[in-house]
mmCIF file of C-alpha atoms and ligand atoms in Angstrom:
data_model
loop_
_atom_site.group_PDB
_atom_site.id
_atom_site.type_symbol
_atom_site.label_atom_id
_atom_site.label_comp_id
_atom_site.label_asym_id
_atom_site.label_seq_id
_atom_site.Cartn_x
_atom_site.Cartn_y
_atom_site.Cartn_z
ATOM 1 C CA UNK A 366 19.010 103.615 15.309
ATOM 2 C CA UNK A 367 19.427 102.259 11.812
ATOM 3 C CA UNK A 368 16.961 104.552 10.094
ATOM 4 C CA UNK A 369 17.290 107.125 7.364
ATOM 5 C CA UNK A 370 15.960 110.125 9.249
ATOM 6 C CA UNK A 371 17.078 112.882 6.870
ATOM 7 C CA UNK A 372 16.053 114.198 3.476
ATOM 8 C CA UNK A 373 19.026 116.415 2.671
ATOM 9 C CA UNK A 374 22.358 114.608 2.495
ATOM 10 C CA UNK A 375 25.356 116.935 2.406
ATOM 11 C CA UNK A 376 28.377 115.468 0.625
ATOM 12 C CA UNK A 377 31.711 117.142 1.270
ATOM 13 C CA UNK A 378 34.290 118.367 -1.204
ATOM 14 C CA UNK A 379 36.846 120.690 0.333
ATOM 15 C CA UNK A 380 37.831 121.911 -3.147
ATOM 16 C CA UNK A 381 34.444 123.569 -3.609
ATOM 17 C CA UNK A 382 34.398 125.970 -0.689
ATOM 18 C CA UNK A 383 36.193 128.818 -2.429
ATOM 19 C CA UNK A 384 39.167 128.578 -0.089
ATOM 20 C CA UNK A 385 37.116 128.629 3.132
ATOM 21 C CA UNK A 386 37.933 125.835 5.595
ATOM 22 C CA UNK A 387 35.623 122.870 4.988
ATOM 23 C CA UNK A 388 34.886 122.560 8.690
ATOM 24 C CA UNK A 389 33.624 126.143 8.838
ATOM 25 C CA UNK A 390 31.313 125.765 5.852
ATOM 26 C CA UNK A 391 29.922 122.428 7.053
ATOM 27 C CA UNK A 392 29.332 123.955 10.487
ATOM 28 C CA UNK A 393 27.253 126.655 8.796
ATOM 29 C CA UNK A 394 25.243 123.972 6.996
ATOM 30 C CA UNK A 395 24.683 122.111 10.266
ATOM 31 C CA UNK A 396 23.565 125.250 12.009
ATOM 32 C CA UNK A 397 21.206 125.803 9.073
ATOM 33 C CA UNK A 398 19.666 122.400 9.829
ATOM 34 C CA UNK A 399 21.516 119.712 7.842
ATOM 35 C CA UNK A 400 21.027 116.358 9.594
ATOM 36 C CA UNK A 401 23.421 114.119 7.654
ATOM 37 C CA UNK A 402 26.917 114.625 6.275
ATOM 38 C CA UNK A 403 28.945 112.292 4.084
ATOM 39 C CA UNK A 404 32.665 112.902 4.453
ATOM 40 C CA UNK A 405 33.997 112.352 0.943
ATOM 41 C CA UNK A 406 37.551 113.571 0.464
ATOM 42 C CA UNK A 407 38.807 110.907 -1.867
ATOM 43 C CA UNK A 408 42.235 112.417 -2.465
ATOM 44 C CA UNK A 409 43.306 112.411 1.210
ATOM 45 C CA UNK A 410 45.719 109.767 2.467
ATOM 46 C CA UNK A 411 44.380 107.490 5.219
ATOM 47 C CA UNK A 412 45.901 109.306 8.180
ATOM 48 C CA UNK A 413 44.653 112.708 7.066
ATOM 49 C CA UNK A 414 41.237 111.299 6.244
ATOM 50 C CA UNK A 415 41.053 109.776 9.720
ATOM 51 C CA UNK A 416 42.032 113.069 11.396
ATOM 52 C CA UNK A 417 39.442 114.959 9.388
ATOM 53 C CA UNK A 418 36.830 112.323 10.208
ATOM 54 C CA UNK A 419 37.570 112.806 13.918
ATOM 55 C CA UNK A 420 36.935 116.526 13.537
ATOM 56 C CA UNK A 421 33.710 115.844 11.641
ATOM 57 C CA UNK A 422 32.560 113.305 14.203
ATOM 58 C CA UNK A 423 32.836 115.925 16.935
ATOM 59 C CA UNK A 424 31.192 118.531 14.722
ATOM 60 C CA UNK A 425 28.214 116.394 13.695
ATOM 61 C CA UNK A 426 27.802 115.151 17.277
ATOM 62 C CA UNK A 427 27.581 118.745 18.468
ATOM 63 C CA UNK A 428 24.557 119.190 16.185
ATOM 64 C CA UNK A 429 23.079 115.730 16.756
ATOM 65 C CA UNK A 430 23.628 114.996 13.061
ATOM 66 C CA UNK A 431 24.652 111.820 11.254
ATOM 67 C CA UNK A 432 28.152 111.283 9.945
ATOM 68 C CA UNK A 433 28.773 108.821 7.122
ATOM 69 C CA UNK A 434 32.253 108.113 5.788
ATOM 70 C CA UNK A 435 32.834 107.504 2.109
ATOM 71 C CA UNK A 436 34.306 104.075 1.348
ATOM 72 C CA UNK A 437 36.704 103.671 4.310
ATOM 73 C CA UNK A 438 35.268 101.108 6.720
ATOM 74 C CA UNK A 439 38.317 101.382 8.946
ATOM 75 C CA UNK A 440 37.877 105.148 9.282
ATOM 76 C CA UNK A 441 34.135 104.727 9.859
ATOM 77 C CA UNK A 442 34.780 102.336 12.746
ATOM 78 C CA UNK A 443 37.752 104.228 14.145
ATOM 79 C CA UNK A 444 35.814 107.472 14.610
ATOM 80 C CA UNK A 445 32.481 105.894 15.509
ATOM 81 C CA UNK A 446 30.656 107.230 12.462
ATOM 82 C CA UNK A 447 26.951 106.486 11.993
ATOM 83 C CA UNK A 448 27.517 104.828 8.684
ATOM 84 C CA UNK A 449 29.435 104.194 5.536
ATOM 85 C CA UNK A 450 28.818 105.359 2.010
ATOM 86 C CA UNK A 451 29.832 102.802 -0.610
ATOM 87 C CA UNK A 452 30.367 103.011 -4.341
ATOM 88 C CA UNK A 453 30.823 100.410 -7.055
ATOM 89 C CA UNK A 454 34.554 99.999 -6.400
ATOM 90 C CA UNK A 455 34.114 99.649 -2.620
ATOM 91 C CA UNK A 456 33.929 96.326 -0.786
ATOM 92 C CA UNK A 457 30.645 94.520 -1.514
ATOM 93 C CA UNK A 458 27.679 95.779 0.501
ATOM 94 C CA UNK A 459 26.849 92.412 2.032
ATOM 95 C CA UNK A 460 30.422 91.974 3.318
ATOM 96 C CA UNK A 461 30.443 95.494 4.726
ATOM 97 C CA UNK A 462 27.152 94.762 6.478
ATOM 98 C CA UNK A 463 28.758 91.728 8.055
ATOM 99 C CA UNK A 464 31.703 93.837 9.237
ATOM 100 C CA UNK A 465 29.675 96.800 10.499
ATOM 101 C CA UNK A 466 26.670 94.986 11.947
ATOM 102 C CA UNK A 467 23.007 95.935 11.671
ATOM 103 C CA UNK A 468 23.134 99.289 13.435
ATOM 104 C CA UNK A 469 25.251 101.391 11.127
ATOM 105 C CA UNK A 470 23.786 102.922 8.010
ATOM 106 C CA UNK A 471 24.982 101.841 4.601
ATOM 107 C CA UNK A 472 24.432 104.247 1.716
ATOM 108 C CA UNK A 473 25.257 103.315 -1.872
ATOM 109 C CA UNK A 474 25.980 105.432 -4.939
ATOM 110 C CA UNK A 475 24.176 104.011 -7.959
ATOM 111 C CA UNK A 476 24.212 105.260 -11.515
ATOM 112 C CA UNK A 477 21.437 103.131 -12.951
ATOM 113 C CA UNK A 478 18.248 101.521 -11.724
ATOM 114 C CA UNK A 479 19.631 97.978 -11.767
ATOM 115 C CA UNK A 480 22.418 99.055 -9.374
ATOM 116 C CA UNK A 481 19.867 100.528 -6.993
ATOM 117 C CA UNK A 482 17.912 97.263 -7.031
ATOM 118 C CA UNK A 483 21.065 95.243 -6.375
ATOM 119 C CA UNK A 484 22.177 97.600 -3.592
ATOM 120 C CA UNK A 485 18.893 97.106 -1.791
ATOM 121 C CA UNK A 486 19.087 93.343 -2.271
ATOM 122 C CA UNK A 487 22.547 93.316 -0.690
ATOM 123 C CA UNK A 488 21.409 95.302 2.333
ATOM 124 C CA UNK A 489 21.939 99.008 1.648
ATOM 125 C CA UNK A 490 19.766 101.288 3.772
ATOM 126 C CA UNK A 491 19.483 103.955 1.103
ATOM 127 C CA UNK A 492 20.630 104.718 -2.408
ATOM 128 C CA UNK A 493 21.999 107.899 -3.932
ATOM 129 C CA UNK A 494 21.177 107.880 -7.647
ATOM 130 C CA UNK A 495 22.575 110.189 -10.284
ATOM 131 C CA UNK A 496 23.736 112.328 -11.802
ATOM 132 C CA UNK A 497 20.255 113.600 -12.585
ATOM 133 C CA UNK A 498 21.615 116.759 -14.227
ATOM 134 C CA UNK A 499 24.938 117.551 -15.767
ATOM 135 C CA UNK A 500 27.463 118.315 -13.026
ATOM 136 C CA UNK A 501 31.132 119.118 -13.717
ATOM 137 C CA UNK A 502 32.683 116.507 -11.411
ATOM 138 C CA UNK A 503 30.646 113.668 -12.931
ATOM 139 C CA UNK A 504 30.962 114.163 -16.679
ATOM 140 C CA UNK A 505 32.974 110.932 -16.896
ATOM 141 C CA UNK A 506 29.811 109.039 -15.966
ATOM 142 C CA UNK A 507 28.301 109.974 -19.316
ATOM 143 C CA UNK A 508 24.873 111.333 -20.030
ATOM 144 C CA UNK A 509 22.857 112.629 -17.075
ATOM 145 C CA UNK A 510 20.073 110.246 -16.057
ATOM 146 C CA UNK A 511 17.154 112.641 -15.923
ATOM 147 C CA UNK A 512 14.144 112.214 -13.668
ATOM 148 C CA UNK A 513 12.748 109.074 -15.297
ATOM 149 C CA UNK A 514 15.518 106.946 -13.761
ATOM 150 C CA UNK A 515 14.672 108.269 -10.320
ATOM 151 C CA UNK A 516 11.028 107.381 -10.918
ATOM 152 C CA UNK A 517 11.755 103.847 -12.030
ATOM 153 C CA UNK A 518 14.217 103.257 -9.186
ATOM 154 C CA UNK A 519 11.681 104.539 -6.663
ATOM 155 C CA UNK A 520 9.095 102.188 -8.170
ATOM 156 C CA UNK A 521 11.401 99.203 -7.882
ATOM 157 C CA UNK A 522 13.109 99.579 -4.498
ATOM 158 C CA UNK A 523 11.672 100.287 -1.110
ATOM 159 C CA UNK A 524 14.733 101.899 0.503
ATOM 160 C CA UNK A 525 14.903 105.702 0.249
ATOM 161 C CA UNK A 526 16.384 107.171 -2.934
ATOM 162 C CA UNK A 527 18.284 110.459 -2.911
ATOM 163 C CA UNK A 528 18.670 112.312 -6.198
ATOM 164 C CA UNK A 529 22.155 113.720 -6.828
ATOM 165 C CA UNK A 530 23.849 115.784 -9.513
ATOM 166 C CA UNK A 531 22.846 119.409 -9.931
ATOM 167 C CA UNK A 532 20.359 119.407 -7.067
ATOM 168 C CA UNK A 533 19.155 122.864 -6.005
ATOM 169 C CA UNK A 534 16.150 124.234 -4.199
ATOM 170 C CA UNK A 535 14.228 124.812 -7.436
ATOM 171 C CA UNK A 536 14.577 121.122 -8.339
ATOM 172 C CA UNK A 537 13.223 119.711 -5.096
ATOM 173 C CA UNK A 538 9.631 119.552 -6.258
ATOM 174 C CA UNK A 539 10.696 117.432 -9.244
ATOM 175 C CA UNK A 540 12.768 115.145 -7.030
ATOM 176 C CA UNK A 541 9.874 114.441 -4.696
ATOM 177 C CA UNK A 542 7.394 114.109 -7.547
ATOM 178 C CA UNK A 543 9.576 111.389 -9.043
ATOM 179 C CA UNK A 544 9.631 109.397 -5.834
ATOM 180 C CA UNK A 545 12.908 110.512 -4.236
ATOM 181 C CA UNK A 546 13.070 110.745 -0.460
ATOM 182 C CA UNK A 547 15.285 113.776 -0.802
ATOM 183 C CA UNK A 548 18.414 115.166 -2.380
ATOM 184 C CA UNK A 549 22.183 114.834 -1.964
ATOM 185 C CA UNK A 550 24.152 118.007 -2.611
ATOM 186 C CA UNK A 551 27.629 119.426 -2.816
ATOM 187 C CA UNK A 552 27.818 122.737 -4.636
ATOM 188 C CA UNK A 553 24.370 124.115 -3.806
ATOM 189 C CA UNK A 554 25.521 124.404 -0.196
ATOM 190 C CA UNK A 555 29.317 124.335 -0.139
ATOM 191 C CA UNK A 556 29.774 126.949 -2.856
ATOM 192 C CA UNK A 557 27.248 129.355 -1.424
ATOM 193 C CA UNK A 558 28.875 132.330 0.362
ATOM 194 C CA UNK A 559 26.195 132.017 3.066
ATOM 195 C CA UNK A 560 25.898 128.264 3.541
ATOM 196 C CA UNK A 561 23.642 128.612 6.588
ATOM 197 C CA UNK A 562 21.131 130.688 4.714
ATOM 198 C CA UNK A 563 21.330 128.428 1.629
ATOM 199 C CA UNK A 564 20.697 125.391 3.833
ATOM 200 C CA UNK A 565 17.680 127.048 5.431
ATOM 201 C CA UNK A 566 16.187 127.778 2.013
ATOM 202 C CA UNK A 567 16.787 124.215 0.828
ATOM 203 C CA UNK A 568 15.307 122.618 3.934
ATOM 204 C CA UNK A 569 12.261 124.894 3.956
ATOM 205 C CA UNK A 570 11.650 123.987 0.346
ATOM 206 C CA UNK A 571 11.935 120.272 1.149
ATOM 207 C CA UNK A 572 9.459 120.656 3.991
ATOM 208 C CA UNK A 573 6.965 122.667 1.966
ATOM 209 C CA UNK A 574 7.107 120.445 -1.072
ATOM 210 C CA UNK A 575 6.888 117.296 1.032
ATOM 211 C CA UNK A 576 3.818 118.631 2.800
ATOM 212 C CA UNK A 577 2.283 119.501 -0.579
ATOM 213 C CA UNK A 578 3.073 116.076 -2.032
ATOM 214 C CA UNK A 579 1.564 114.200 0.918
ATOM 215 C CA UNK A 580 -1.458 116.480 1.344
ATOM 216 C CA UNK A 581 -4.771 114.722 1.021
ATOM 217 C CA UNK A 582 -6.563 115.576 -2.216
ATOM 218 C CA UNK A 583 -9.866 115.634 -0.287
HETATM 219 N N1 LIG B 853 28.021 111.788 -7.108
HETATM 220 P P1 LIG B 853 26.583 118.737 -7.049
HETATM 221 S S1 LIG B 853 26.994 113.363 -8.801
HETATM 222 C C1 LIG B 853 29.422 113.209 -5.691
HETATM 223 O O1 LIG B 853 25.924 110.731 -9.745
HETATM 224 C C2 LIG B 853 28.492 113.026 -6.792
HETATM 225 O O2 LIG B 853 26.816 109.582 -8.130
HETATM 226 C C3 LIG B 853 27.225 111.821 -8.166
HETATM 227 O O3 LIG B 853 27.609 117.566 -6.847
HETATM 228 C C4 LIG B 853 26.611 110.616 -8.734
HETATM 229 O O4 LIG B 853 25.586 118.663 -5.937
HETATM 230 C C5 LIG B 853 28.026 114.020 -7.638
HETATM 231 O O5 LIG B 853 27.459 119.939 -6.922
HETATM 232 C C6 LIG B 853 28.347 115.464 -7.558
HETATM 233 O O6 LIG B 853 25.987 118.595 -8.402
HETATM 234 C C7 LIG B 853 27.238 116.238 -6.916
#
């Protein structure tokens, strides 16, 4: 149960859908094949976040997909989500593991290699590392990391690493080449007028490039 069985991690931001309801756009992504969604609507009050999480639990269940909730352990438990996604200002990973038990997934947002190493040590199941490229919502984090940080994190931790920040289909080959398990995305899918089609393109690219990167040289 507690396994990272996806390589494209869709992160939500209802402000990036061009006025379309978030649920509708995420449904399109799920029907295009997305297997894991992180509900991340940081500006919603608890009650609204919980209600939205209920809707997303039903939606992801209908597609047999994973639902992870950003930061809110109470909301994660209340809606029966598959996991939690933590960040540096969340409760410590090891305490969350104690609260949630071994079955639920714990993802962690890291911004440098040392944080990825520490997240694994504390019991995270996977790490999202970025921003790899410049991305408007993350300029406060400073300079983009570039691919070398993904490479050194992948060399130092054994949990899967997902590259985030400016990920698009034409950057998948680089992500995999630098040791990432996959990518985490917002705008590449949520901003696309045809999110189902965009998801299909992204997932086909992941599959093709993964097959190429694991092909035997002989
Ligand atoms: N976290 P897009 S970058 C939510 O570096 C988020 O931790 C980041 O959006 C990090 O796919 C980011 O549109 C935004 O670039 C990702």
